[in-house]
Short mmCIF file of C-alpha atoms and ligand atoms in Angstrom, two decimals:
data_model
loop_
_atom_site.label_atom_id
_atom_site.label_comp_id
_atom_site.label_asym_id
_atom_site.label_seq_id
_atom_site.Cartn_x
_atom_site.Cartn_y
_atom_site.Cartn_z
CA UNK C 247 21.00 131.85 122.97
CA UNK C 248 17.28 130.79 122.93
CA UNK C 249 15.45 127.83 124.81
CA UNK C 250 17.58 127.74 128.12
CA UNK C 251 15.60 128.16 131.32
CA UNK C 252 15.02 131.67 132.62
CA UNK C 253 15.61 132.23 136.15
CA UNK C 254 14.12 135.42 137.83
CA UNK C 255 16.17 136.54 140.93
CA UNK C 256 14.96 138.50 143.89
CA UNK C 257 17.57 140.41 145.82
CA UNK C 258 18.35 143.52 147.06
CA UNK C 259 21.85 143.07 147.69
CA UNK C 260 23.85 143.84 144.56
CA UNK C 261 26.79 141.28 145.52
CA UNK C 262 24.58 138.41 146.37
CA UNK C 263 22.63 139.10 143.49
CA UNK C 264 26.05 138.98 141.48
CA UNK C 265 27.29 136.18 143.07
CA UNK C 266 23.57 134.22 142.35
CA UNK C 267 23.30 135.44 138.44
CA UNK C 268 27.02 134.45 137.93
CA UNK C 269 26.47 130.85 139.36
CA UNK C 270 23.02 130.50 137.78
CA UNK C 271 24.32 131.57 134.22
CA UNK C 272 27.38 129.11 134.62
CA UNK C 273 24.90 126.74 134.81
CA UNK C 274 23.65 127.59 131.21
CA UNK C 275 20.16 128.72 132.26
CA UNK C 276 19.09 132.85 131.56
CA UNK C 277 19.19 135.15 134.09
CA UNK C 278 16.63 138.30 134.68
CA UNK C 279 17.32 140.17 138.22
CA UNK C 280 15.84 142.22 140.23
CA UNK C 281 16.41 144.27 143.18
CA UNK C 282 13.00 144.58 145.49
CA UNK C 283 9.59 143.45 145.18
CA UNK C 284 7.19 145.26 143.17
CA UNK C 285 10.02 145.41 140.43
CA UNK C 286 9.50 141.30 140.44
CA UNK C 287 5.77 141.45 140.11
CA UNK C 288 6.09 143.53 137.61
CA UNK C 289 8.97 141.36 135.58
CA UNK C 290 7.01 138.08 136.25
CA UNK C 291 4.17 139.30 134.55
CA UNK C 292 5.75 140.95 131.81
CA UNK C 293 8.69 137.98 130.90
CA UNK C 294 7.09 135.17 132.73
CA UNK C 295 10.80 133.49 133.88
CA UNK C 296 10.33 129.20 134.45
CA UNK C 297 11.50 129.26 137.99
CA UNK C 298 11.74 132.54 141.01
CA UNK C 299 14.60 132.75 143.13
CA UNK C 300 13.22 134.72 146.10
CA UNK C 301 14.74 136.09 148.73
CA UNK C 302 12.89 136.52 152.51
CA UNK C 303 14.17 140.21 153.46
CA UNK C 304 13.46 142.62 150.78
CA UNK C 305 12.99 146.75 151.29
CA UNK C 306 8.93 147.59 151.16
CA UNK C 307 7.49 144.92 149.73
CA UNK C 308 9.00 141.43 151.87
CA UNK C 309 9.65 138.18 149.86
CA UNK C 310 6.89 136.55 151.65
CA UNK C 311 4.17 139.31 150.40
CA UNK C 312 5.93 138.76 147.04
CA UNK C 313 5.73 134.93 146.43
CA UNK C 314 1.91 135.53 148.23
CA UNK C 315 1.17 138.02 145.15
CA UNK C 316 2.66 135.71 143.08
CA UNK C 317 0.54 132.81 143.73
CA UNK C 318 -2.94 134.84 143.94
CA UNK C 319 -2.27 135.58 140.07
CA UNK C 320 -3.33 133.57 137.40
CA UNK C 321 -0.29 134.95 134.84
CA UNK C 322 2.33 133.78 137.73
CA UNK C 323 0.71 131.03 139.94
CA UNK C 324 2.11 128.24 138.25
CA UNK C 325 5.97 129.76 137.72
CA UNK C 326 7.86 127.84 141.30
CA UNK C 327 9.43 129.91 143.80
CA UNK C 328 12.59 129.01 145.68
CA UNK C 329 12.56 131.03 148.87
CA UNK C 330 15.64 132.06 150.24
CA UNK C 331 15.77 132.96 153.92
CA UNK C 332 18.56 133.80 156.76
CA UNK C 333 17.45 131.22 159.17
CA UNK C 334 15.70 128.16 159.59
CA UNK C 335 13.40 129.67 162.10
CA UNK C 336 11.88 131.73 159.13
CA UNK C 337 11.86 128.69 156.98
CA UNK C 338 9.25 127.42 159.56
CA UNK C 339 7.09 130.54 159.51
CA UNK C 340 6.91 130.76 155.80
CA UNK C 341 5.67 127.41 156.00
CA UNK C 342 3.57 128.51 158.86
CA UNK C 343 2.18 131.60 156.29
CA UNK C 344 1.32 129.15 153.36
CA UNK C 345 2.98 131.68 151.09
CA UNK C 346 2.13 128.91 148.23
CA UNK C 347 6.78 128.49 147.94
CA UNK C 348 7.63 125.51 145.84
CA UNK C 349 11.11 125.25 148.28
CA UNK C 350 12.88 127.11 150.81
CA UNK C 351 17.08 126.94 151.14
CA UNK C 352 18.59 128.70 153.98
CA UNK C 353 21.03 130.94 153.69
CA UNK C 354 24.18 130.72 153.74
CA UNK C 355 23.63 127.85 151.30
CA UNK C 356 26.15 125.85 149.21
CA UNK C 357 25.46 127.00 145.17
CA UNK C 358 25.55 123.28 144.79
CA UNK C 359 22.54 123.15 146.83
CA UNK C 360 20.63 125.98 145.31
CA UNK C 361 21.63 124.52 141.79
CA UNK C 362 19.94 121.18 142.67
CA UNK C 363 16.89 123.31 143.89
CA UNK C 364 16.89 125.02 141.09
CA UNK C 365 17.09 121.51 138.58
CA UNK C 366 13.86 120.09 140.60
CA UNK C 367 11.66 122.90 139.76
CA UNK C 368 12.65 122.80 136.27
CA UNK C 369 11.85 119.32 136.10
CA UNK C 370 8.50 120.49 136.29
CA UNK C 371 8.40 123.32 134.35
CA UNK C 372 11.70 123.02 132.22
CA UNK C 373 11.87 118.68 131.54
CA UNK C 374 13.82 118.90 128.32
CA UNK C 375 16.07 122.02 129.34
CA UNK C 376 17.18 119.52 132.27
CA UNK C 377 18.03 116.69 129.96
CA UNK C 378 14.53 115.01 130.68
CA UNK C 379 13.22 112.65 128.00
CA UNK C 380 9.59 113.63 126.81
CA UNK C 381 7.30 111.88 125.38
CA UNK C 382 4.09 112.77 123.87
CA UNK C 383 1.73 110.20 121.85
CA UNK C 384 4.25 107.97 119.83
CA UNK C 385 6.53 110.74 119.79
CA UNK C 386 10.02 110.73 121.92
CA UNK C 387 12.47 113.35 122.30
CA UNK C 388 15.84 112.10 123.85
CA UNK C 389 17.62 114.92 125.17
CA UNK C 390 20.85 113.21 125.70
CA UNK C 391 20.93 112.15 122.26
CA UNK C 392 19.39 115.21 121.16
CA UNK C 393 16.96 112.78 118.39
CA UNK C 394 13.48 112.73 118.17
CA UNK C 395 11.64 109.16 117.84
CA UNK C 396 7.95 108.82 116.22
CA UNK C 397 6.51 105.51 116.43
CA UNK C 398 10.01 104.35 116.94
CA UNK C 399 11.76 105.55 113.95
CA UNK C 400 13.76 108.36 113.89
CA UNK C 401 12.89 111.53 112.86
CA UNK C 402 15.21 114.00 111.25
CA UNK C 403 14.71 118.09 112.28
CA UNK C 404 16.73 121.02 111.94
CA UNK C 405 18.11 122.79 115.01
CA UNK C 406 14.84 125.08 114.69
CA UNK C 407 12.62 122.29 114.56
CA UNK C 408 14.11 120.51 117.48
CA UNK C 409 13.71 123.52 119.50
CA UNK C 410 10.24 124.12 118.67
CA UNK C 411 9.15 120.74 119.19
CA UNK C 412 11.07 120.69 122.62
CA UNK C 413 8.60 123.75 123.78
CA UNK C 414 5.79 122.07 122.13
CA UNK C 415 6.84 118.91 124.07
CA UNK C 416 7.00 120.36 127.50
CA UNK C 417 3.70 121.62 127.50
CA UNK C 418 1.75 119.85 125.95
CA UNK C 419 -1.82 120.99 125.22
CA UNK C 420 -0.58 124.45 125.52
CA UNK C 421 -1.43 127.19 123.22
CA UNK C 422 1.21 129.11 121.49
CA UNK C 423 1.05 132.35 120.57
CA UNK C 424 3.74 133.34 117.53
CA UNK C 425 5.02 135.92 119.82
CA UNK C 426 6.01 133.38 122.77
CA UNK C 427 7.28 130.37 120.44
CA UNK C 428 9.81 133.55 118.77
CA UNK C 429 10.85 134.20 122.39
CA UNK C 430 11.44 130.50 123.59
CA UNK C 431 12.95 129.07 120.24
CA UNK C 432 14.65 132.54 118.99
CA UNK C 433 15.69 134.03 121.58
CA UNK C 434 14.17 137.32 123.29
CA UNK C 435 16.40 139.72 121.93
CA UNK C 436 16.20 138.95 118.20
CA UNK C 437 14.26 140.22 115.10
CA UNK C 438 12.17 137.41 113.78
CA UNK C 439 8.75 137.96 111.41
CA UNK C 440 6.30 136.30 112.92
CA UNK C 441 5.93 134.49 109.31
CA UNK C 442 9.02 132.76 109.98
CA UNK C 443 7.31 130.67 112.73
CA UNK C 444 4.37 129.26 110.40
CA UNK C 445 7.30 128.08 107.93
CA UNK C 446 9.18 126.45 110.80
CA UNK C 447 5.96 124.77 111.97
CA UNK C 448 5.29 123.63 108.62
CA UNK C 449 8.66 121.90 108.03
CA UNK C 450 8.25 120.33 111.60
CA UNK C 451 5.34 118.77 110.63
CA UNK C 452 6.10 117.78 107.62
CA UNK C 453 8.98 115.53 109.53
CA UNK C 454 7.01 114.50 111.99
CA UNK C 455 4.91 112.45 108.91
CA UNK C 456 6.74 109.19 108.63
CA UNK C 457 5.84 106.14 106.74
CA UNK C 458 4.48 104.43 110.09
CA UNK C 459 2.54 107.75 112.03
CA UNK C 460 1.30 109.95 109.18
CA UNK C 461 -0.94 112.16 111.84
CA UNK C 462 -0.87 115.65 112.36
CA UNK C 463 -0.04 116.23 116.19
CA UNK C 464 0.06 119.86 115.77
CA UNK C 465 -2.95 121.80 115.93
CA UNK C 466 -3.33 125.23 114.79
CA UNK C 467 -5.36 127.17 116.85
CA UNK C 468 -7.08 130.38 114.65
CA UNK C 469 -6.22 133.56 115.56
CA UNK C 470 -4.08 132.60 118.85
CA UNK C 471 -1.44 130.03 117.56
CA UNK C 472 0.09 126.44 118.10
CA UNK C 473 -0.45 123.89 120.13
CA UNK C 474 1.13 120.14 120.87
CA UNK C 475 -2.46 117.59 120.88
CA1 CA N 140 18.03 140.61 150.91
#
């Protein structure tokens, strides 16, 4: 699968962890886990995931010093941390440490609950992958519907093309590297040449050019990528 969310989680119990990347892949998002704190610097940095799932009491390196490294880099600052924490009390001294956490659920928690957490972060980072309509200029991509509007008449694109313009979509302005469109609209664990991605631009713009909007709202940006405007 390619282009679901991809939720990092931070536990160091095996079963919750379990119990956490069962629920969260049920929901159809991607699931990277791992067990203790410097391991989840490390994976933030290296597979940047759209939303954290952090919990409080970690071996070594706490959950607190975690979402605090977190925030302090540049690569990571932006990605939104869910803190999980044992009681409410801590809740209130997270808040207390300004640890930078986008939300806070206390445990024992309903998975309802964290799933609704988890669906408001990714409105942010994730609109599309949460069934968010985007728009971008006079272009409009209805998830439900799955069709893609320019200047009000519809446009027709391949599954490849959808799912490029989706990432486009959701960041716009954002610069593209071959490498990370492969990732989001591929899939992580497959083969692509990096060729293939300039052909699947190409056709995307070339349906993007309709009788009414013939302009280009792709840029390419020489010797880094893509980007959306
Ligand atoms: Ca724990």
């Amino acid at each position: 699968m390619a282009g679901e969310p991809l939720v990092l989680i931070v536990e160091d119990e095996p079963a919750q962890r379990e119990v956490l990347a069962y629920n969260i892949r049920a929901e159809g998002y991607a699931v990277i886990s791992a067990g203790a704190g410097d391991e989840a610097l490390v994976m933030a940095r290296e597979t940047p995931p759209d939303v954290i799932v952090l919990d409080w009491m970690l071996p070594n390196v706490s959950g607190i010093e975690v979402c605090r490294q977190l925030k302090a880099a540049d690569e990571t600052r932006k990605i939104p941390v869910i803190m999980l924490s044992a009681r409410s009390e801590e809740v209130d001294r997270v808040r207390g440490l300004e640890t930078g956490a986008d939300d806070y659920v206390v445990k024992p928690y309903s998975v309802a609950e964290l799933l609704a957490r988890l669906r408001t972060q990714l409105r942010r980072t994730r609109p599309a992958a949460v069934g968010e309509h985007l728009t971008f200029e006079d272009i409009l991509l209805d998830m439900e519907e799955h069709r893609v509007y320019r200047n009000g008449q519809q446009v027709s694109l391949g599954p490849t093309e959808f799912r490029l313009l989706t990432a486009f979509m959701e960041r716009p302005g954002r610069v593209w590297s071959r490498e990370q469109l492969l990732d989001r609209v591929w899939g992580r664990d497959i083969y692509v040449d990096s060729r293939t991605v300039d052909v699947h631009v190409g056709r995307l713009r070339k349906a993007l050019k309709t009788a009414s909007s013939d302009t280009d709202p792709i840029r390419t940006v020489r010797g880094a990528g893509y980007a959306l405007g």
